[in-house]
Structure formats: C-alpha cells, structure tokens
Amino acid sequence: MGIDIHSAITISAVLALLMGIGLSYVLRDYPVALRPSLRAWILGTLLQPVAWVLYSARGQVTDWIAIVLANALLGLSYALLVRGLRLFAGCPAANARVFAPVLLIALAAIMFTYAMPSMRWRTVSISALLAVQFANGSTSLLDRSRQLRRSDVLTMIAFALTAAVLLVRTLYEGLRSETLTSAFAPTPMQAAVFGIAAFLPVLSTFGFVLMCNDRLNQELVRQAMLDPLTGICNRRALVQAAERMLASARRHAHPVAALLVDADHFKRINDEHGHAAGDAALQAIVAALQLGLREEDLLGRLGGEEFVVLLPDADEAAARVAAERLRHSVESSPIAIEGSLISLRVSIGIAMALPGGDFSGLLRRADQALYCAKLAGRNCVVGPGDELPQVQPTPQQSASGYSASTTAQGAQ
C-alpha cells in the first residue's frame, strides 16, 4: 500500500513547525556568533508548514496560492536552510546562488500553470530546481578547511539524499510516457518524494543542531586551553604541546630549546599603577614576544608574569639569538600608563632538551638559568654554562627594574 500524500504533507508540516518552535525557544542559549545561521534555519523551517498547508489546499483556493505561492515559499524555505549552512560554515554570502532558484521556481510554476499548462514540465522543472538547492546545501559544508565532523556528514547526507531523490524524480517524470494526473497521485515516485519531505525537517535539523553543539564544544575546549588575559596557551595547553613537540624531536633527532621569560620587577608595576596596569603590561609583553617568534614556535603563559617559549629545530646558538631578539622586542615596546611611558624589561633563561628528557626537566633547567639572569641584574639572557649575562642592564634602567619617562609636555 502506497503512502498517502496528504498524510505525508501533514506530517511534514507538523514536524517542521515543532522543530522551528523548539529552535526559536532555545535560540538565546546559543552564542551570538551562531545566531545568524540559527535564525536563517529557524525561518526556513517555519516557512515549510506554511508552504505545505497552501500546497495541500489545491482545489480549494486559486492556483496562484496553491501552486505558485506554495512552491515559491517551499523554495524560499529551503534557500534559507542553505543560507543557514553557509553562514555556519563561514562561506561567502552568495545570495544570488542561494536565492536565484526561488525566483526560477516561481517563474516555472507560473509558466507551466498559465502560459504553457503542463503538469509534467512543472513537476520536472521545479524538482530540478529544488535538487539544485539541496545539492548546494550539501556542498556548502565542503568549503570549510577544517576536517568534517560526523554531525556535518549527517547533515550533508540529509541534503544529498533529498537532492538525489529529486533528481531521480526529474528524470523519471521527464522520460516516462505517462504523466501525473494529480499532485496527490499515489505513485511510487510521489511516495518517495513526499516521504523524504516528511522526515527531512527531523533529520536535517537534528544534524544542524548537532553541528552547533559541536561548535560550542570546540569553543569550550579552545577556551580551556587559552590564557584568558593574553590569549596564548595556558599552562595545561603548554604542557601538552611541549610533550608532543619533545616526542617528535626525539623521533627525528631534532633539537628543541626552551626559553623561560620573566617580567622584571613586575610587582612594582602592580603596586605603583594598579592591577589594570599590570594586566596591560602582560599583554604588551606577549604582543612583543609574538613579534619576534617564528610561525612554528610556541608561546605559553606558565603563570603570573612567567612565559615559556619553545623553539623546535633550534640549537643553542639559534636559541640565544632568538632570546636576545625577544628581550630587545620587549624592551622596545613601552606602554603608556597615566601619562607616563613604562619601559618593560624581561629576563630570559635558556635550556636545551636532553635526549630522553621530559618537559619538567627542561623547564627546571630553564628556571635555573633564569635565576642566574635575575642575580646578574635582570634584563639579560643566560644560557647553559653561562657565568655572566650576555647583556648588562642599561645604565638608564631604574632600581625598580623599569624606567618611567614623562610625556613630552611633562619633561618640559
């Protein structure tokens, strides 16, 4: 026994309505970044029951409503789903590509209802245009550079399966000798089309919600691995990345250097200018350090005013050059606080990874070198075997470890 078309339309309308209402209710629980894509999806989902109600009213209302408007609204609802996917994936808007099929669907409905009445060619043309829409939705998720997740694949399957069924319908109705006598004729092809239309809102919306939840989980993981003040790796992420880097270096017999960077007399900045100034100083130090790093280098905050820089494929000589570059970069990046320029200083200890050694041992040796740099007067670099700092503190450095120069007006 074939599927009843009116029942399939009713099921599709009810499911789409429930999905749209449910998503509208939880919209505010999602981050602002996800809301544009969710709004497009919700609007597209809520338009579907309206289109299906008009579609099922054939014979009771004018064909302009039951055929032209119903098909145009159905095409618009699917276009909004595609737009939601593209917004989620960060694809270009491409509004012409997304919404052009809606106009073509309306024109096809008008042409083959009034200008050249033909049930067959109206069915064929609208099915082909809807297939293009769903294929567009499925491929939009392939534009992302990151690896596809299972929720992405589930949503792609929902759209690709619908596109395939509509394409088969296009060929079937276009090539067979007989033609449909009614939009509600209980043929096997009609049953397949309206059957998948009944469950598309459930499968596609389920996949889309899973995609949004995956994005939330990714963001939570990312935030858990970043220092909230400076935006670089926190201690947890630093340790994990360091162990991976050291393991890779052991496999390929490559050197790894660690630089332990400490802000000189940082407590004085906090005490004299407040914690907001201290936060600004840490952010300025991180910005200066990042300017002197290679793309493959790793910068992380160990805690407080201490930072770690890991240099893969860097021997001791290269590590010293990098450390001096970073020290000079920080020294050349003063910050303005309360009308004064505060010149920042850092001390850096260098340690080289030992064969078979772990990160804790590497960090311990870097800390010993940093301690020597502090004893040597700060604002210098100390590496393995050094007895004296490579760079003496500058004469104009104040006893507090940083210099404050008034603005030009104050100096006058």
mmCIF file of C-alpha atoms in Angstrom:
data_model
loop_
_atom_site.group_PDB
_atom_site.id
_atom_site.type_symbol
_atom_site.label_atom_id
_atom_site.label_comp_id
_atom_site.label_asym_id
_atom_site.label_seq_id
_atom_site.Cartn_x
_atom_site.Cartn_y
_atom_site.Cartn_z
ATOM 1 C CA MET A 1 0.000 0.000 0.000
ATOM 2 C CA GLY A 2 1.458 3.379 -1.054
ATOM 3 C CA ILE A 3 1.916 6.321 1.229
ATOM 4 C CA ASP A 4 -0.966 8.770 1.468
ATOM 5 C CA ILE A 5 0.298 12.097 0.080
ATOM 6 C CA HIS A 6 -1.995 14.216 2.251
ATOM 7 C CA SER A 7 -0.778 12.355 5.363
ATOM 8 C CA ALA A 8 2.868 12.882 4.352
ATOM 9 C CA ILE A 9 2.236 16.593 3.838
ATOM 10 C CA THR A 10 0.553 16.855 7.244
ATOM 11 C CA ILE A 11 3.417 15.036 8.950
ATOM 12 C CA SER A 12 5.985 17.252 7.223
ATOM 13 C CA ALA A 13 4.129 20.430 8.205
ATOM 14 C CA VAL A 14 3.723 19.390 11.853
ATOM 15 C CA LEU A 15 7.341 18.247 12.251
ATOM 16 C CA ALA A 16 8.718 21.400 10.637
ATOM 17 C CA LEU A 17 6.515 23.570 12.845
ATOM 18 C CA LEU A 18 7.612 21.768 16.024
ATOM 19 C CA MET A 19 11.276 21.947 15.033
ATOM 20 C CA GLY A 20 11.038 25.652 14.255
ATOM 21 C CA ILE A 21 9.271 26.468 17.514
ATOM 22 C CA GLY A 22 11.746 24.391 19.521
ATOM 23 C CA LEU A 23 14.764 26.085 17.954
ATOM 24 C CA SER A 24 13.202 29.517 18.482
ATOM 25 C CA TYR A 25 12.781 28.728 22.171
ATOM 26 C CA VAL A 26 16.449 27.780 22.729
ATOM 27 C CA LEU A 27 17.970 30.381 20.375
ATOM 28 C CA ARG A 28 19.125 32.668 23.201
ATOM 29 C CA ASP A 29 21.082 29.836 24.815
ATOM 30 C CA TYR A 30 23.472 29.786 21.857
ATOM 31 C CA PRO A 31 26.413 32.199 21.432
ATOM 32 C CA VAL A 32 25.896 35.366 19.421
ATOM 33 C CA ALA A 33 28.228 34.074 16.695
ATOM 34 C CA LEU A 34 25.885 31.163 15.931
ATOM 35 C CA ARG A 35 22.628 33.092 15.995
ATOM 36 C CA PRO A 36 22.614 34.404 12.385
ATOM 37 C CA SER A 37 22.829 30.870 10.998
ATOM 38 C CA LEU A 38 20.274 29.633 13.526
ATOM 39 C CA ARG A 39 17.847 32.443 12.671
ATOM 40 C CA ALA A 40 18.061 31.625 8.965
ATOM 41 C CA TRP A 41 17.472 27.944 9.755
ATOM 42 C CA ILE A 42 14.521 28.712 12.045
ATOM 43 C CA LEU A 43 12.855 30.977 9.493
ATOM 44 C CA GLY A 44 13.320 28.384 6.760
ATOM 45 C CA THR A 45 11.882 25.668 8.994
ATOM 46 C CA LEU A 46 8.850 27.753 9.967
ATOM 47 C CA LEU A 47 8.088 28.601 6.328
ATOM 48 C CA GLN A 48 7.799 24.926 5.419
ATOM 49 C CA PRO A 49 4.477 24.252 7.204
ATOM 50 C CA VAL A 50 3.005 27.390 5.625
ATOM 51 C CA ALA A 51 4.052 26.177 2.180
ATOM 52 C CA TRP A 52 2.720 22.662 2.799
ATOM 53 C CA VAL A 53 -0.644 23.949 4.021
ATOM 54 C CA LEU A 54 -1.015 26.047 0.868
ATOM 55 C CA TYR A 55 0.134 23.123 -1.272
ATOM 56 C CA SER A 56 -2.469 20.792 0.214
ATOM 57 C CA ALA A 57 -5.252 23.353 -0.385
ATOM 58 C CA ARG A 58 -5.312 22.690 -4.149
ATOM 59 C CA GLY A 59 -8.835 22.693 -5.467
ATOM 60 C CA GLN A 60 -9.987 24.834 -2.557
ATOM 61 C CA VAL A 61 -8.050 28.027 -3.307
ATOM 62 C CA THR A 62 -6.799 29.661 -6.501
ATOM 63 C CA ASP A 63 -3.785 28.149 -8.265
ATOM 64 C CA TRP A 64 -1.830 31.355 -7.639
ATOM 65 C CA ILE A 65 -1.861 30.411 -3.971
ATOM 66 C CA ALA A 66 -1.891 26.614 -4.071
ATOM 67 C CA ILE A 67 0.714 26.252 -6.844
ATOM 68 C CA VAL A 68 2.716 29.414 -7.467
ATOM 69 C CA LEU A 69 2.895 30.795 -3.930
ATOM 70 C CA ALA A 70 3.160 27.349 -2.299
ATOM 71 C CA ASN A 71 6.105 26.268 -4.473
ATOM 72 C CA ALA A 72 7.813 29.668 -4.135
ATOM 73 C CA LEU A 73 7.538 29.528 -0.332
ATOM 74 C CA LEU A 74 8.827 25.958 -0.313
ATOM 75 C CA GLY A 75 11.815 27.010 -2.424
ATOM 76 C CA LEU A 76 12.406 30.005 -0.150
ATOM 77 C CA SER A 77 12.293 27.822 2.961
ATOM 78 C CA TYR A 78 14.964 25.520 1.552
ATOM 79 C CA ALA A 79 17.033 28.511 0.396
ATOM 80 C CA LEU A 80 17.034 29.795 3.979
ATOM 81 C CA LEU A 81 18.264 26.399 5.202
ATOM 82 C CA VAL A 82 21.095 26.593 2.698
ATOM 83 C CA ARG A 83 21.878 30.139 3.826
ATOM 84 C CA GLY A 84 21.962 28.927 7.430
ATOM 85 C CA LEU A 85 24.508 26.261 6.496
ATOM 86 C CA ARG A 86 26.644 28.762 4.597
ATOM 87 C CA LEU A 87 26.598 31.221 7.487
ATOM 88 C CA PHE A 88 27.574 28.440 9.871
ATOM 89 C CA ALA A 89 30.401 27.305 7.596
ATOM 90 C CA GLY A 90 31.687 30.852 7.113
ATOM 91 C CA CYS A 91 31.154 30.690 3.345
ATOM 92 C CA PRO A 92 30.647 33.870 1.288
ATOM 93 C CA ALA A 93 27.045 35.070 1.293
ATOM 94 C CA ALA A 94 26.465 34.223 -2.424
ATOM 95 C CA ASN A 95 22.857 35.428 -2.177
ATOM 96 C CA ALA A 96 22.314 35.117 -5.930
ATOM 97 C CA ARG A 97 23.394 31.492 -5.847
ATOM 98 C CA VAL A 98 21.213 30.750 -2.828
ATOM 99 C CA PHE A 99 18.036 32.636 -3.732
ATOM 100 C CA ALA A 100 18.037 32.557 -7.554
ATOM 101 C CA PRO A 101 16.349 29.109 -7.604
ATOM 102 C CA VAL A 102 13.430 30.610 -5.632
ATOM 103 C CA LEU A 103 12.686 33.084 -8.420
ATOM 104 C CA LEU A 104 13.113 30.386 -11.050
ATOM 105 C CA ILE A 105 10.706 28.095 -9.174
ATOM 106 C CA ALA A 106 8.075 30.838 -9.104
ATOM 107 C CA LEU A 107 8.569 31.535 -12.834
ATOM 108 C CA ALA A 108 8.367 27.827 -13.684
ATOM 109 C CA ALA A 109 5.164 27.486 -11.664
ATOM 110 C CA ILE A 110 3.628 30.458 -13.481
ATOM 111 C CA MET A 111 4.772 29.341 -16.933
ATOM 112 C CA PHE A 112 3.615 25.736 -16.701
ATOM 113 C CA THR A 113 0.381 26.611 -14.927
ATOM 114 C CA TYR A 114 -0.812 29.545 -17.029
ATOM 115 C CA ALA A 115 1.343 30.291 -20.103
ATOM 116 C CA MET A 116 2.047 26.666 -21.134
ATOM 117 C CA PRO A 117 -0.064 24.465 -18.837
ATOM 118 C CA SER A 118 1.773 21.193 -18.261
ATOM 119 C CA MET A 119 1.723 19.108 -15.100
ATOM 120 C CA ARG A 120 4.727 17.145 -16.317
ATOM 121 C CA TRP A 121 7.049 20.043 -17.072
ATOM 122 C CA ARG A 122 6.021 21.941 -13.971
ATOM 123 C CA THR A 123 6.922 18.874 -11.913
ATOM 124 C CA VAL A 124 10.174 18.312 -13.814
ATOM 125 C CA SER A 125 11.378 21.927 -13.679
ATOM 126 C CA ILE A 126 10.528 22.550 -10.016
ATOM 127 C CA SER A 127 12.026 19.192 -8.963
ATOM 128 C CA ALA A 128 15.245 20.024 -10.819
ATOM 129 C CA LEU A 129 15.494 23.445 -9.186
ATOM 130 C CA LEU A 130 14.849 22.017 -5.722
ATOM 131 C CA ALA A 131 17.524 19.366 -6.378
ATOM 132 C CA VAL A 132 19.982 22.169 -7.156
ATOM 133 C CA GLN A 133 19.111 23.861 -3.867
ATOM 134 C CA PHE A 134 19.715 20.738 -1.801
ATOM 135 C CA ALA A 135 22.926 19.931 -3.647
ATOM 136 C CA ASN A 136 24.089 23.477 -2.919
ATOM 137 C CA GLY A 137 23.317 22.955 0.780
ATOM 138 C CA SER A 138 25.233 19.689 0.895
ATOM 139 C CA THR A 139 28.340 21.025 -0.849
ATOM 140 C CA SER A 140 28.424 24.250 1.200
ATOM 141 C CA LEU A 141 29.819 22.269 4.116
ATOM 142 C CA LEU A 142 32.743 21.154 1.965
ATOM 143 C CA ASP A 143 34.027 24.742 1.675
ATOM 144 C CA ARG A 144 35.486 24.660 5.167
ATOM 145 C CA SER A 145 39.174 23.995 5.646
ATOM 146 C CA ARG A 146 38.772 22.053 8.871
ATOM 147 C CA GLN A 147 38.076 18.346 8.942
ATOM 148 C CA LEU A 148 34.421 17.364 8.678
ATOM 149 C CA ARG A 149 32.796 16.070 11.834
ATOM 150 C CA ARG A 150 30.130 13.385 11.979
ATOM 151 C CA SER A 151 27.399 15.952 12.570
ATOM 152 C CA ASP A 152 28.486 17.698 9.345
ATOM 153 C CA VAL A 153 28.330 14.418 7.454
ATOM 154 C CA LEU A 154 24.861 13.647 8.852
ATOM 155 C CA THR A 155 23.525 17.000 7.650
ATOM 156 C CA MET A 156 25.230 16.589 4.274
ATOM 157 C CA ILE A 157 23.624 13.164 3.872
ATOM 158 C CA ALA A 158 20.163 14.598 4.578
ATOM 159 C CA PHE A 159 20.595 17.252 1.895
ATOM 160 C CA ALA A 160 22.374 14.980 -0.598
ATOM 161 C CA LEU A 161 19.740 12.248 -0.229
ATOM 162 C CA THR A 162 16.939 14.743 -0.867
ATOM 163 C CA ALA A 163 18.794 16.141 -3.884
ATOM 164 C CA ALA A 164 19.243 12.608 -5.255
ATOM 165 C CA VAL A 165 15.556 11.740 -4.868
ATOM 166 C CA LEU A 166 14.516 14.978 -6.558
ATOM 167 C CA LEU A 167 16.967 14.361 -9.393
ATOM 168 C CA VAL A 168 15.570 10.868 -9.908
ATOM 169 C CA ARG A 169 12.077 12.358 -9.913
ATOM 170 C CA THR A 170 13.165 14.893 -12.547
ATOM 171 C CA LEU A 171 14.426 12.129 -14.832
ATOM 172 C CA TYR A 172 11.563 9.773 -14.074
ATOM 173 C CA GLU A 173 8.776 12.253 -14.755
ATOM 174 C CA GLY A 174 10.588 13.747 -17.728
ATOM 175 C CA LEU A 175 11.279 10.475 -19.527
ATOM 176 C CA ARG A 176 8.313 8.227 -18.824
ATOM 177 C CA SER A 177 5.481 8.060 -21.325
ATOM 178 C CA GLU A 178 2.681 8.720 -18.859
ATOM 179 C CA THR A 179 2.249 11.928 -16.938
ATOM 180 C CA LEU A 180 0.959 12.769 -13.486
ATOM 181 C CA THR A 181 -2.749 13.384 -13.363
ATOM 182 C CA SER A 182 -2.654 14.989 -9.919
ATOM 183 C CA ALA A 183 -0.153 16.363 -7.446
ATOM 184 C CA PHE A 184 -1.517 13.835 -4.960
ATOM 185 C CA ALA A 185 -1.354 10.778 -7.226
ATOM 186 C CA PRO A 186 -0.158 7.835 -5.064
ATOM 187 C CA THR A 187 2.634 6.683 -7.390
ATOM 188 C CA PRO A 188 5.854 5.106 -6.043
ATOM 189 C CA MET A 189 7.815 8.180 -7.124
ATOM 190 C CA GLN A 190 5.405 10.530 -5.376
ATOM 191 C CA ALA A 191 5.552 8.366 -2.267
ATOM 192 C CA ALA A 192 9.370 8.579 -2.227
ATOM 193 C CA VAL A 193 9.395 12.350 -2.719
ATOM 194 C CA PHE A 194 6.772 13.209 -0.126
ATOM 195 C CA GLY A 195 8.054 10.558 2.262
ATOM 196 C CA ILE A 196 11.514 12.094 2.380
ATOM 197 C CA ALA A 197 9.948 15.553 2.581
ATOM 198 C CA ALA A 198 8.080 14.425 5.698
ATOM 199 C CA PHE A 199 11.252 13.424 7.544
ATOM 200 C CA LEU A 200 13.704 15.953 6.117
ATOM 201 C CA PRO A 201 12.946 18.543 8.871
ATOM 202 C CA VAL A 202 13.793 15.996 11.550
ATOM 203 C CA LEU A 203 16.992 14.606 10.037
ATOM 204 C CA SER A 204 18.404 17.886 8.749
ATOM 205 C CA THR A 205 17.541 19.902 11.867
ATOM 206 C CA PHE A 206 18.905 17.153 14.099
ATOM 207 C CA GLY A 207 22.170 17.259 12.151
ATOM 208 C CA PHE A 208 22.301 21.055 12.206
ATOM 209 C CA VAL A 209 21.730 21.223 15.971
ATOM 210 C CA LEU A 210 24.498 18.657 16.444
ATOM 211 C CA MET A 211 26.770 20.855 14.308
ATOM 212 C CA CYS A 212 26.002 23.841 16.528
ATOM 213 C CA ASN A 213 26.674 21.792 19.666
ATOM 214 C CA ASP A 214 29.962 20.549 18.220
ATOM 215 C CA ARG A 215 30.929 24.171 17.573
ATOM 216 C CA LEU A 216 30.089 25.005 21.196
ATOM 217 C CA ASN A 217 32.197 22.109 22.462
ATOM 218 C CA GLN A 218 35.112 23.153 20.274
ATOM 219 C CA GLU A 219 34.920 26.685 21.635
ATOM 220 C CA LEU A 220 34.807 25.414 25.216
ATOM 221 C CA VAL A 221 37.867 23.247 24.592
ATOM 222 C CA ARG A 222 39.660 26.182 22.964
ATOM 223 C CA GLN A 223 38.867 28.483 25.879
ATOM 224 C CA ALA A 224 40.008 25.822 28.353
ATOM 225 C CA MET A 225 43.397 25.748 26.610
ATOM 226 C CA LEU A 226 43.949 29.519 26.401
ATOM 227 C CA ASP A 227 45.002 32.069 28.958
ATOM 228 C CA PRO A 228 42.018 34.457 29.231
ATOM 229 C CA LEU A 229 44.153 37.586 29.694
ATOM 230 C CA THR A 230 46.744 37.193 26.963
ATOM 231 C CA GLY A 231 45.045 34.754 24.553
ATOM 232 C CA ILE A 232 48.069 32.432 24.368
ATOM 233 C CA CYS A 233 48.380 28.850 25.600
ATOM 234 C CA ASN A 234 47.770 28.373 29.293
ATOM 235 C CA ARG A 235 49.882 26.035 31.424
ATOM 236 C CA ARG A 236 47.760 22.983 30.636
ATOM 237 C CA ALA A 237 47.914 23.502 26.881
ATOM 238 C CA LEU A 238 51.597 24.384 27.100
ATOM 239 C CA VAL A 239 52.495 21.137 28.841
ATOM 240 C CA GLN A 240 50.535 19.049 26.334
ATOM 241 C CA ALA A 241 52.038 20.822 23.331
ATOM 242 C CA ALA A 242 55.531 20.626 24.813
ATOM 243 C CA GLU A 243 55.323 16.873 25.370
ATOM 244 C CA ARG A 244 54.175 16.384 21.765
ATOM 245 C CA MET A 245 57.000 18.592 20.494
ATOM 246 C CA LEU A 246 59.607 16.764 22.546
ATOM 247 C CA ALA A 247 58.311 13.371 21.433
ATOM 248 C CA SER A 248 58.547 14.445 17.794
ATOM 249 C CA ALA A 249 62.053 15.836 18.372
ATOM 250 C CA ARG A 250 63.178 12.534 19.886
ATOM 251 C CA ARG A 251 61.841 10.565 16.913
ATOM 252 C CA HIS A 252 63.578 12.766 14.366
ATOM 253 C CA ALA A 253 66.674 13.637 16.462
ATOM 254 C CA HIS A 254 65.967 17.373 16.239
ATOM 255 C CA PRO A 255 66.984 19.902 18.916
ATOM 256 C CA VAL A 256 64.434 21.801 20.991
ATOM 257 C CA ALA A 257 65.184 24.889 23.078
ATOM 258 C CA ALA A 258 63.100 26.344 25.878
ATOM 259 C CA LEU A 259 63.150 29.989 26.911
ATOM 260 C CA LEU A 260 61.741 30.887 30.320
ATOM 261 C CA VAL A 261 60.791 34.563 30.240
ATOM 262 C CA ASP A 262 60.033 36.549 33.393
ATOM 263 C CA ALA A 263 58.922 40.193 33.620
ATOM 264 C CA ASP A 264 61.436 42.116 35.732
ATOM 265 C CA HIS A 265 60.039 43.660 38.925
ATOM 266 C CA PHE A 266 56.511 43.168 37.746
ATOM 267 C CA LYS A 267 55.145 43.559 41.266
ATOM 268 C CA ARG A 268 56.279 47.198 41.267
ATOM 269 C CA ILE A 269 54.019 47.950 38.304
ATOM 270 C CA ASN A 270 51.052 46.449 40.109
ATOM 271 C CA ASP A 271 51.848 48.263 43.361
ATOM 272 C CA GLU A 272 52.506 51.682 41.842
ATOM 273 C CA HIS A 273 49.991 51.729 38.987
ATOM 274 C CA GLY A 274 47.360 49.138 39.867
ATOM 275 C CA HIS A 275 46.443 45.704 38.597
ATOM 276 C CA ALA A 276 44.879 47.069 35.411
ATOM 277 C CA ALA A 277 48.300 48.453 34.500
ATOM 278 C CA GLY A 278 49.820 45.081 35.337
ATOM 279 C CA ASP A 279 47.386 43.346 33.010
ATOM 280 C CA ALA A 280 48.209 45.835 30.258
ATOM 281 C CA ALA A 281 51.913 45.213 30.810
ATOM 282 C CA LEU A 282 51.477 41.440 30.465
ATOM 283 C CA GLN A 283 49.501 41.896 27.266
ATOM 284 C CA ALA A 284 52.170 44.220 25.897
ATOM 285 C CA ILE A 285 54.901 41.709 26.754
ATOM 286 C CA VAL A 286 53.035 38.928 24.972
ATOM 287 C CA ALA A 287 52.491 41.122 21.910
ATOM 288 C CA ALA A 288 56.196 41.991 21.831
ATOM 289 C CA LEU A 289 57.216 38.345 22.203
ATOM 290 C CA GLN A 290 54.904 37.268 19.398
ATOM 291 C CA LEU A 291 56.555 39.777 17.067
ATOM 292 C CA GLY A 292 59.882 38.010 17.495
ATOM 293 C CA LEU A 293 58.690 34.414 17.057
ATOM 294 C CA ARG A 294 58.648 32.119 14.068
ATOM 295 C CA GLU A 295 55.397 30.505 12.964
ATOM 296 C CA GLU A 296 56.445 27.123 14.357
ATOM 297 C CA ASP A 297 57.489 28.488 17.777
ATOM 298 C CA LEU A 298 55.161 28.047 20.735
ATOM 299 C CA LEU A 299 54.434 30.715 23.337
ATOM 300 C CA GLY A 300 52.553 29.967 26.540
ATOM 301 C CA ARG A 301 51.918 31.535 29.922
ATOM 302 C CA LEU A 302 53.296 29.445 32.729
ATOM 303 C CA GLY A 303 51.673 31.542 35.426
ATOM 304 C CA GLY A 304 51.845 35.051 36.843
ATOM 305 C CA GLU A 305 54.403 37.013 34.865
ATOM 306 C CA GLU A 306 56.321 33.952 33.610
ATOM 307 C CA PHE A 307 56.143 32.791 29.992
ATOM 308 C CA VAL A 308 57.659 29.873 28.127
ATOM 309 C CA VAL A 309 58.818 29.887 24.522
ATOM 310 C CA LEU A 310 59.543 26.543 22.854
ATOM 311 C CA LEU A 311 61.790 26.654 19.794
ATOM 312 C CA PRO A 312 61.715 23.481 17.671
ATOM 313 C CA ASP A 313 64.734 22.746 15.457
ATOM 314 C CA ALA A 314 66.779 25.396 17.281
ATOM 315 C CA ASP A 315 70.248 24.661 18.627
ATOM 316 C CA GLU A 316 71.824 26.633 21.462
ATOM 317 C CA ALA A 317 73.245 29.334 19.195
ATOM 318 C CA ALA A 318 69.888 29.878 17.486
ATOM 319 C CA ALA A 319 68.155 29.913 20.889
ATOM 320 C CA ARG A 320 70.476 32.668 22.131
ATOM 321 C CA VAL A 321 69.803 34.770 19.048
ATOM 322 C CA ALA A 322 66.051 34.269 19.466
ATOM 323 C CA ALA A 323 66.195 35.099 23.185
ATOM 324 C CA GLU A 324 68.084 38.334 22.527
ATOM 325 C CA ARG A 325 65.600 39.239 19.826
ATOM 326 C CA LEU A 326 62.702 38.698 22.218
ATOM 327 C CA ARG A 327 64.379 40.613 25.046
ATOM 328 C CA HIS A 328 65.020 43.559 22.757
ATOM 329 C CA SER A 329 61.478 43.425 21.379
ATOM 330 C CA VAL A 330 60.006 43.732 24.865
ATOM 331 C CA GLU A 331 62.449 46.483 25.837
ATOM 332 C CA SER A 332 61.432 48.405 22.716
ATOM 333 C CA SER A 333 57.706 48.205 23.498
ATOM 334 C CA PRO A 334 56.871 50.613 26.329
ATOM 335 C CA ILE A 335 53.278 51.127 27.412
ATOM 336 C CA ALA A 336 51.554 54.385 28.303
ATOM 337 C CA ILE A 337 50.046 54.484 31.789
ATOM 338 C CA GLU A 338 48.648 57.598 33.442
ATOM 339 C CA GLY A 339 50.560 59.913 31.127
ATOM 340 C CA SER A 340 53.867 58.111 31.551
ATOM 341 C CA LEU A 341 55.715 55.636 29.349
ATOM 342 C CA ILE A 342 56.616 52.491 31.249
ATOM 343 C CA SER A 343 59.529 50.654 29.636
ATOM 344 C CA LEU A 344 59.212 46.924 30.229
ATOM 345 C CA ARG A 345 62.094 44.565 30.883
ATOM 346 C CA VAL A 346 62.374 40.764 30.885
ATOM 347 C CA SER A 347 64.956 38.233 31.974
ATOM 348 C CA ILE A 348 65.321 35.031 29.960
ATOM 349 C CA GLY A 349 66.758 31.650 30.861
ATOM 350 C CA ILE A 350 67.683 29.162 28.116
ATOM 351 C CA ALA A 351 67.709 25.367 28.353
ATOM 352 C CA MET A 352 68.174 22.689 25.710
ATOM 353 C CA ALA A 353 66.177 19.470 25.615
ATOM 354 C CA LEU A 354 68.190 16.387 26.555
ATOM 355 C CA PRO A 355 67.841 13.033 24.788
ATOM 356 C CA GLY A 356 65.070 11.174 26.565
ATOM 357 C CA GLY A 357 64.314 14.168 28.796
ATOM 358 C CA ASP A 358 60.823 15.412 29.600
ATOM 359 C CA PHE A 359 59.311 18.872 29.761
ATOM 360 C CA SER A 360 59.531 19.188 33.526
ATOM 361 C CA GLY A 361 63.289 18.615 33.427
ATOM 362 C CA LEU A 362 63.679 21.069 30.563
ATOM 363 C CA LEU A 363 61.674 23.664 32.452
ATOM 364 C CA ARG A 364 63.691 23.114 35.622
ATOM 365 C CA ARG A 365 66.971 23.816 33.826
ATOM 366 C CA ALA A 366 65.497 26.904 32.155
ATOM 367 C CA ASP A 367 64.365 28.113 35.594
ATOM 368 C CA GLN A 368 67.906 27.721 36.932
ATOM 369 C CA ALA A 369 69.236 29.798 34.026
ATOM 370 C CA LEU A 370 66.524 32.397 34.662
ATOM 371 C CA TYR A 371 67.561 32.584 38.313
ATOM 372 C CA CYS A 372 71.121 33.371 37.203
ATOM 373 C CA ALA A 373 69.781 36.099 34.913
ATOM 374 C CA LYS A 374 67.944 37.653 37.849
ATOM 375 C CA LEU A 375 71.077 37.562 40.008
ATOM 376 C CA ALA A 376 73.088 39.117 37.169
ATOM 377 C CA GLY A 377 70.948 42.258 37.230
ATOM 378 C CA ARG A 378 67.918 41.353 35.115
ATOM 379 C CA ASN A 379 67.124 42.437 31.546
ATOM 380 C CA CYS A 380 69.527 39.854 30.199
ATOM 381 C CA VAL A 381 69.786 36.365 28.735
ATOM 382 C CA VAL A 382 71.537 33.432 30.427
ATOM 383 C CA GLY A 383 72.037 30.074 28.791
ATOM 384 C CA PRO A 384 73.654 26.729 29.643
ATOM 385 C CA GLY A 385 77.111 27.177 31.163
ATOM 386 C CA ASP A 386 76.969 30.983 31.317
ATOM 387 C CA GLU A 387 78.595 32.613 34.299
ATOM 388 C CA LEU A 388 77.938 36.211 33.273
ATOM 389 C CA PRO A 389 74.953 37.718 31.485
ATOM 390 C CA GLN A 390 75.265 38.297 27.782
ATOM 391 C CA VAL A 391 73.722 41.783 28.061
ATOM 392 C CA GLN A 392 74.362 44.099 31.001
ATOM 393 C CA PRO A 393 71.395 46.147 32.296
ATOM 394 C CA THR A 394 71.244 49.506 30.566
ATOM 395 C CA PRO A 395 72.594 52.469 32.585
ATOM 396 C CA GLN A 396 69.302 54.343 32.462
ATOM 397 C CA GLN A 397 67.396 51.441 33.996
ATOM 398 C CA SER A 398 65.973 52.446 37.368
ATOM 399 C CA ALA A 399 66.431 50.459 40.531
ATOM 400 C CA SER A 400 62.848 49.274 40.296
ATOM 401 C CA GLY A 401 63.618 47.341 37.129
ATOM 402 C CA TYR A 402 61.669 49.564 34.736
ATOM 403 C CA SER A 403 62.031 53.175 33.703
ATOM 404 C CA ALA A 404 59.287 55.757 33.635
ATOM 405 C CA SER A 405 59.600 58.787 31.404
ATOM 406 C CA THR A 406 57.063 61.524 31.474
ATOM 407 C CA THR A 407 55.313 62.702 28.395
ATOM 408 C CA ALA A 408 56.960 65.411 26.302
ATOM 409 C CA GLN A 409 54.846 68.059 27.971
ATOM 410 C CA GLY A 410 55.841 66.822 31.410
ATOM 411 C CA ALA A 411 59.537 66.813 30.514
ATOM 412 C CA GLN A 412 59.336 70.411 29.542
#
